[in-house]
mmCIF file of C-alpha atoms in Angstrom:
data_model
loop_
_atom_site.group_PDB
_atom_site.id
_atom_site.type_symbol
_atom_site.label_atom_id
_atom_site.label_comp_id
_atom_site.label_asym_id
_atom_site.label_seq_id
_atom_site.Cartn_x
_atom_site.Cartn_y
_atom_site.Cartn_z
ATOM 1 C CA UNK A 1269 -15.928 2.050 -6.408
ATOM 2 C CA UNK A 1270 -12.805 3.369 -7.909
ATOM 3 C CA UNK A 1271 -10.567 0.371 -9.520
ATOM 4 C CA UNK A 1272 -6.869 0.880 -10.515
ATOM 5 C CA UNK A 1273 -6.558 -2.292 -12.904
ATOM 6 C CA UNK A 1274 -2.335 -2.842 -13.941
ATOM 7 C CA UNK A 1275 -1.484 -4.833 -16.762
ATOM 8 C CA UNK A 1276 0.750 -6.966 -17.607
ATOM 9 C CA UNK A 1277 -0.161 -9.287 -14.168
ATOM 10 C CA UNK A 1278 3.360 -10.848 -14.724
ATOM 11 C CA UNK A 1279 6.445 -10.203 -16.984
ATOM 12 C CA UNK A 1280 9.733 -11.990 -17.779
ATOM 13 C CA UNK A 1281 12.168 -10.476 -19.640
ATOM 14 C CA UNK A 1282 16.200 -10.601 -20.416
ATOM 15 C CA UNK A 1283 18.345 -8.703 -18.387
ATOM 16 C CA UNK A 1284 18.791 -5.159 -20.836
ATOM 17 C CA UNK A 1285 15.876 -5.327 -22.270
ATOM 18 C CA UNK A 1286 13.010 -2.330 -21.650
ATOM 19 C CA UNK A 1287 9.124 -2.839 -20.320
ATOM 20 C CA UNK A 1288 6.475 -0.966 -19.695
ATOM 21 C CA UNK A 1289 4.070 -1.549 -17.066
ATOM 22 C CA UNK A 1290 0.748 0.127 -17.514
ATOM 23 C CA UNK A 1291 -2.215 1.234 -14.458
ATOM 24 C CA UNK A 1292 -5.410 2.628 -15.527
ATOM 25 C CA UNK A 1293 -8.845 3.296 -14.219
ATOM 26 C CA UNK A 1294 -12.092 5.030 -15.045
ATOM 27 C CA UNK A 1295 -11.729 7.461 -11.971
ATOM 28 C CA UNK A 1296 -9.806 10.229 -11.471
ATOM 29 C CA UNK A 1297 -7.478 10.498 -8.539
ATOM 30 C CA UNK A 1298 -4.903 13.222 -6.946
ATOM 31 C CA UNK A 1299 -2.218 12.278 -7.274
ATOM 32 C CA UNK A 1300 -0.794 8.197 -7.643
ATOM 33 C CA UNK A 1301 2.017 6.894 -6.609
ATOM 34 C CA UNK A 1302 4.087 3.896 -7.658
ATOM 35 C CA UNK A 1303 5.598 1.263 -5.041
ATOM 36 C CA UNK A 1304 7.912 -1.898 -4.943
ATOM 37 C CA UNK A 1305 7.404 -4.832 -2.827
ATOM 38 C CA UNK A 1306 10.280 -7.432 -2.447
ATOM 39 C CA UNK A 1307 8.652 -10.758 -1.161
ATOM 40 C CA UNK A 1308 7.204 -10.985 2.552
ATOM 41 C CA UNK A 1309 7.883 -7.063 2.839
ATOM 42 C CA UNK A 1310 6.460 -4.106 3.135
ATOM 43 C CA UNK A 1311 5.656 -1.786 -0.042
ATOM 44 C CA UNK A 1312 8.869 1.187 -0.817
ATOM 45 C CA UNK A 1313 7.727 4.194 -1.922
ATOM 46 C CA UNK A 1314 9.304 4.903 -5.468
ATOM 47 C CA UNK A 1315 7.723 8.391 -6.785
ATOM 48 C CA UNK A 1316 4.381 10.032 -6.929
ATOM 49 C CA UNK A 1317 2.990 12.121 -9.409
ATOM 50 C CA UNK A 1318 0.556 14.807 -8.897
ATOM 51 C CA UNK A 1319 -0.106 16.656 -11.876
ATOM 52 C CA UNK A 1320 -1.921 15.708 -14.749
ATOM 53 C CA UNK A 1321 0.867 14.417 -17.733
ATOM 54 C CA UNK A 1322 3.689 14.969 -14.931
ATOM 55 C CA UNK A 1323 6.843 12.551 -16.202
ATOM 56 C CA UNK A 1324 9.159 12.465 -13.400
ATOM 57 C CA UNK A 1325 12.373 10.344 -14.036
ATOM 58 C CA UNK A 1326 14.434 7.758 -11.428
ATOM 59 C CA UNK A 1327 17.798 6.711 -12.753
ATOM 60 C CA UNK A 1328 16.398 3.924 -15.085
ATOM 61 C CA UNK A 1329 13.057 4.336 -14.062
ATOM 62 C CA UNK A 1330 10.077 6.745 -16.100
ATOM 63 C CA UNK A 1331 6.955 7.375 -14.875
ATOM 64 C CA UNK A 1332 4.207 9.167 -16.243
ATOM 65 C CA UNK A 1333 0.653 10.449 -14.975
ATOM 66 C CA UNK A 1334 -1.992 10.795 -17.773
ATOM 67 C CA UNK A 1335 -3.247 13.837 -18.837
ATOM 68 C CA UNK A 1336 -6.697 13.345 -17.672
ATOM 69 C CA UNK A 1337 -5.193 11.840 -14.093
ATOM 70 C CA UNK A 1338 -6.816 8.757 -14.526
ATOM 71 C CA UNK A 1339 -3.779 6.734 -15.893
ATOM 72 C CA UNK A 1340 -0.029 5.953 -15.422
ATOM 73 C CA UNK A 1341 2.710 4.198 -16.834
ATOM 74 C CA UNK A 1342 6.259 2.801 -15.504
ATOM 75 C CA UNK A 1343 8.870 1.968 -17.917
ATOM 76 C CA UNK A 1344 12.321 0.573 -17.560
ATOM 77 C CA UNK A 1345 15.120 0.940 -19.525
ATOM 78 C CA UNK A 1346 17.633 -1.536 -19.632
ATOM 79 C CA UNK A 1347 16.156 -3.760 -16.514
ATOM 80 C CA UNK A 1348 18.492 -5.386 -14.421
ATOM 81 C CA UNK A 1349 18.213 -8.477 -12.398
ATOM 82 C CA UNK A 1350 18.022 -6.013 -9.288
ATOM 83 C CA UNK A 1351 14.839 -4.438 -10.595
ATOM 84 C CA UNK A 1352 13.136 -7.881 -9.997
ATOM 85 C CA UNK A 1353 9.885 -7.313 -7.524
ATOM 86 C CA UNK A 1354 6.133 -6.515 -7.387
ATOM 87 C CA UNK A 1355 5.396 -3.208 -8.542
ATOM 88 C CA UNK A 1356 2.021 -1.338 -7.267
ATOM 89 C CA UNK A 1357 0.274 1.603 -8.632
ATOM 90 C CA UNK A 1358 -2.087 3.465 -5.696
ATOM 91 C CA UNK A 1359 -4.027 5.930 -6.619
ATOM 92 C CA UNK A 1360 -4.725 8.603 -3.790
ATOM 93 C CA UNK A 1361 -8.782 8.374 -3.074
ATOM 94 C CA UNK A 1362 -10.931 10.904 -1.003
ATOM 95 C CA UNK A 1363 -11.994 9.548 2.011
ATOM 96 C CA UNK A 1364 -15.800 11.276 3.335
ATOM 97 C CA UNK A 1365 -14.307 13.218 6.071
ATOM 98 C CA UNK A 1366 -12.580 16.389 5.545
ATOM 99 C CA UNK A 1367 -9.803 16.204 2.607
ATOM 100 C CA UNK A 1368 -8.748 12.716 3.880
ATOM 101 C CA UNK A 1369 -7.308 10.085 1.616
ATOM 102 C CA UNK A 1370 -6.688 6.521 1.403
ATOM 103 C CA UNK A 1371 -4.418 4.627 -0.992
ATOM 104 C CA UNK A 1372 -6.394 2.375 -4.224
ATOM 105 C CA UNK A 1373 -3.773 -0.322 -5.133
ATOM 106 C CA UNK A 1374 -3.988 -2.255 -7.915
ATOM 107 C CA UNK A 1375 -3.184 -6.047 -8.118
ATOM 108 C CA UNK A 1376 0.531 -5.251 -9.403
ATOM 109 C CA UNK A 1377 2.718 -6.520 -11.871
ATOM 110 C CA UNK A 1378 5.137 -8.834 -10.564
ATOM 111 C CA UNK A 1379 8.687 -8.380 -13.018
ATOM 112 C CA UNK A 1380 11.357 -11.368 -12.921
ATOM 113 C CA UNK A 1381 14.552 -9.915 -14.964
ATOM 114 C CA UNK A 1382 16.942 -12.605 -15.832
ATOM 115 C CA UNK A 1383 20.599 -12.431 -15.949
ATOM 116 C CA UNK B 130 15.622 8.410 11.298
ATOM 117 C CA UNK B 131 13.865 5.047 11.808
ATOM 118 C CA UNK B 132 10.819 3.505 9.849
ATOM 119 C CA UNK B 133 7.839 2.424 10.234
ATOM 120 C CA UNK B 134 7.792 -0.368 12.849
ATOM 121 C CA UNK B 135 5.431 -3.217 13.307
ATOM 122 C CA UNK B 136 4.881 -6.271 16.040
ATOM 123 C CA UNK B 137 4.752 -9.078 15.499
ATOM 124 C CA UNK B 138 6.630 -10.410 12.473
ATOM 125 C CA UNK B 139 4.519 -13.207 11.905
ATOM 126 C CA UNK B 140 2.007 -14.575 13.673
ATOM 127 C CA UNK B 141 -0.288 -18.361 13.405
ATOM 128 C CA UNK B 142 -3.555 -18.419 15.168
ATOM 129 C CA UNK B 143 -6.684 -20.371 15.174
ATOM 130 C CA UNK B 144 -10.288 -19.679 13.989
ATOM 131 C CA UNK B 145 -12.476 -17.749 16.129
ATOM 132 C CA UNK B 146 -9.348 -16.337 18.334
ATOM 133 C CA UNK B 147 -8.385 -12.596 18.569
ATOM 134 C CA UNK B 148 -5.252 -11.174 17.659
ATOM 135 C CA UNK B 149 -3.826 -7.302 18.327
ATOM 136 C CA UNK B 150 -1.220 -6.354 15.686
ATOM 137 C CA UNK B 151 0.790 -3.178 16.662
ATOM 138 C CA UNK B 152 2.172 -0.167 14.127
ATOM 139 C CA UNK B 153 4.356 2.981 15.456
ATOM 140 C CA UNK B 154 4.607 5.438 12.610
ATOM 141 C CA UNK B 155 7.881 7.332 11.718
ATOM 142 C CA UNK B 156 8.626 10.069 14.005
ATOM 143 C CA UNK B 157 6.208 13.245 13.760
ATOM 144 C CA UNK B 158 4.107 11.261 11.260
ATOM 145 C CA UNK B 159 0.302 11.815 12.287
ATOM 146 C CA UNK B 160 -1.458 9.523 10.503
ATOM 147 C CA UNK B 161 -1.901 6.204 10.550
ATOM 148 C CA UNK B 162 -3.363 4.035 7.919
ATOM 149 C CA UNK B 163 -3.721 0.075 7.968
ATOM 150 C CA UNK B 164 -4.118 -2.630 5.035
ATOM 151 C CA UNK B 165 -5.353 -6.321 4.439
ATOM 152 C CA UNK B 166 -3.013 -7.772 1.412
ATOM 153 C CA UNK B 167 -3.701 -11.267 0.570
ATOM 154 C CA UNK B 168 -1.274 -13.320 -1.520
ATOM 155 C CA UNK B 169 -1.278 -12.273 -5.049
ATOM 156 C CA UNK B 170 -3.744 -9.047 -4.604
ATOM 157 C CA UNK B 171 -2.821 -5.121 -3.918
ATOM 158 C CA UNK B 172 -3.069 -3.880 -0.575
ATOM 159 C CA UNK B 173 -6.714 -3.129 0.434
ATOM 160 C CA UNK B 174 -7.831 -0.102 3.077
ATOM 161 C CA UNK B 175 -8.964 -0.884 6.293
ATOM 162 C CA UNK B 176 -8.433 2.039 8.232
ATOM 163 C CA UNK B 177 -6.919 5.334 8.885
ATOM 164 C CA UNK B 178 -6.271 7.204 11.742
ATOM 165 C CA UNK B 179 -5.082 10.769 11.982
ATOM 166 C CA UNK B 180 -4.520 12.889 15.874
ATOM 167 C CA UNK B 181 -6.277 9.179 17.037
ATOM 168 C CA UNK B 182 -9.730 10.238 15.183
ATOM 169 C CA UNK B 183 -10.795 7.436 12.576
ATOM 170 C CA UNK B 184 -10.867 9.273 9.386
ATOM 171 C CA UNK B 185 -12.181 6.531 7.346
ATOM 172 C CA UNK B 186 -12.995 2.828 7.117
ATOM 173 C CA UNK B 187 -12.564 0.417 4.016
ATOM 174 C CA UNK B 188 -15.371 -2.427 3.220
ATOM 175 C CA UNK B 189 -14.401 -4.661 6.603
ATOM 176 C CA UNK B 190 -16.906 -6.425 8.989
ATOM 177 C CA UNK B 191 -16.912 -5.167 12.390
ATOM 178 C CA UNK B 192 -15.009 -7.784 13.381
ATOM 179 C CA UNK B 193 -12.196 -5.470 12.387
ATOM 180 C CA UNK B 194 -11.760 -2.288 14.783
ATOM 181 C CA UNK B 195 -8.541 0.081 15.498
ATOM 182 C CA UNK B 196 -7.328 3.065 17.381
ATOM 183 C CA UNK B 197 -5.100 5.249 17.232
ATOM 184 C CA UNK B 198 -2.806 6.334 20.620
ATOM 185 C CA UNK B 199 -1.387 9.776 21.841
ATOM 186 C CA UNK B 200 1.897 9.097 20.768
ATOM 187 C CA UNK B 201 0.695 8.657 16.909
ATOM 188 C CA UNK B 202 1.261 4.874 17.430
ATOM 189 C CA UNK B 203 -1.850 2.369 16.614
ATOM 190 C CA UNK B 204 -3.372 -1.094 17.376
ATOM 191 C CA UNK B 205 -5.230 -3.162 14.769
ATOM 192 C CA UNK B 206 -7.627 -6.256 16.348
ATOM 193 C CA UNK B 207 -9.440 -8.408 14.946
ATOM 194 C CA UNK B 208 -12.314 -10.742 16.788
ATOM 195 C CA UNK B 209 -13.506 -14.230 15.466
ATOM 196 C CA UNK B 210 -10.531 -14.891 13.435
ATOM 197 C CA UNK B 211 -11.492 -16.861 10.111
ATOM 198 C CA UNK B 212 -9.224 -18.899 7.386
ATOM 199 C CA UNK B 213 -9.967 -15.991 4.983
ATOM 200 C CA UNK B 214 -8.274 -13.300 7.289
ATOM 201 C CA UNK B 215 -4.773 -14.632 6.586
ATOM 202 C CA UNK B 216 -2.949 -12.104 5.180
ATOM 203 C CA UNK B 217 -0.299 -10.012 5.295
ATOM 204 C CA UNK B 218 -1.607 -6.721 7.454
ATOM 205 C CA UNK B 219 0.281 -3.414 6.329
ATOM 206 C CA UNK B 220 0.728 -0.425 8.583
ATOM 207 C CA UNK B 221 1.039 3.098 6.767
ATOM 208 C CA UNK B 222 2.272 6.562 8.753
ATOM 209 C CA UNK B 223 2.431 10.075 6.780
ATOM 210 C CA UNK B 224 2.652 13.844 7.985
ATOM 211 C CA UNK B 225 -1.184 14.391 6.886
ATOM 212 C CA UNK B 226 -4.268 12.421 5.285
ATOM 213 C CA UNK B 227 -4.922 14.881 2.123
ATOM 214 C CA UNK B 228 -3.281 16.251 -0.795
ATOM 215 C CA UNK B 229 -0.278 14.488 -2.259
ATOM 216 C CA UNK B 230 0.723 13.189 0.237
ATOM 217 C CA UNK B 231 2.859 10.136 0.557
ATOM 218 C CA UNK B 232 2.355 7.056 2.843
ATOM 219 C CA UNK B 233 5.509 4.740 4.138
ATOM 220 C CA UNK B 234 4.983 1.499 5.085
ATOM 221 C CA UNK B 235 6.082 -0.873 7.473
ATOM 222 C CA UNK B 236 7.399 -4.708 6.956
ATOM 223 C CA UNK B 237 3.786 -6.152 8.030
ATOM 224 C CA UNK B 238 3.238 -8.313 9.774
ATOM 225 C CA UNK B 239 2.080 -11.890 8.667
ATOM 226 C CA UNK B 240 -0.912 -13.569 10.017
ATOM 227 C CA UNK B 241 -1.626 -16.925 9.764
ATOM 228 C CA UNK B 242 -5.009 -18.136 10.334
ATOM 229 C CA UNK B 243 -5.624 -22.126 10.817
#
């Protein structure tokens, strides 16, 4: 069973301030993408990386694929109350038939950024 | 170009009913995927659909079953409701099933089992 474990679960931090939010597993995957929820609302689709120790950059947003494609991270540079939500890391998992693929979430880090 | 689209918004039923939730995928999106999120956890796989063939099936009891229609859009049921299938149920459409590709999702709709 492939696991995508995030950490931290929950974060609070001061509007400027910078995080990190961290996804990691044992298996390797495709490619992984990162999401943001807003409460009672479908996940949004913010990047996915594909190749092993891609960085890809979104305005204030980092996000990194490990080497060895079993890892990412998500940092933030000077958070803003706006950047408040759940943030998922899926990890792109083969299915058994035919180069089919279903998404691995893991349990998300939910960020509060205060003003 | 719209989004994905789901029916209902929310929904409250009873244990042991059956309930049909509803997904149309963004335009010339083939594949259809659905998920099981319950409060506080990731999204979780229960299906996916691609051309209306079932290309895989997460770790759900039969009681779970979908298909997949010629116009791309899909149906979700689910027989013998219980408490523990409250949830909110995800619908995700993308141009293929392999490769990097990227999955959109709809608003969800919320179920409510009492």
């Amino acid at each position: 069973t492939q696991l995508l474990e995030q950490s931290p679960q929950f974060l609070s931090i001061q509007e400027g301030e910078n995080l990190t939010v961290y996804c990691n597993s044992s298996s390797v995957f495709s490619s992984l993408q990162w999401y943001r929820q807003e409460p009672g609302e479908g996940p949004v689709l913010l990047v996915t990386v594909v190749t092993g120790g891609e960085v890809k950059k979104l305005k204030r947003l980092t996000f990194q694929f490990g080497d060895a494609r079993k890892d990412s991270s998500l940092h933030i540079t000077a958070a803003q109350p706006g950047d408040t939500g759940l943030y998922l890391c899926a990890g792109a998992a083969r299915l058994t038939q035919g180069g089919s693929e279903k998404l691995v979430f893991g349990k998300g880090t939910k960020l509060t950024v205060n003003p | 170009d719209a989004g994905v689209t789901q029916s209902p918004t929310h929904l409250i039923k009873t244990r042991g009913q059956q309930v049909t939730l509803r997904c149309s995928p963004i335009s010339g999106h083939k594949s259809v995927s659905w998920y099981q999120q319950v409060l506080g956890q990731g999204p979780q796989f229960i299906f996916q659909y691609y051309e209306k063939e079932e290309r895989g099936r997460g770790n759900f009891p039969d009681r779970f079953s979908a298909r997949q229609f010629p116009n791309y859009s899909s149906e979700l049921n689910v027989n013998a409701l219980l408490l523990g299938d409250s949830a909110l149920y995800l619908c995700a459409s993308s141009l293929t099933t392999g490769g990097s590709y990227e999955q959109y999702f709809g608003p969800g709709t919320r179920l409510t089992v009492t």
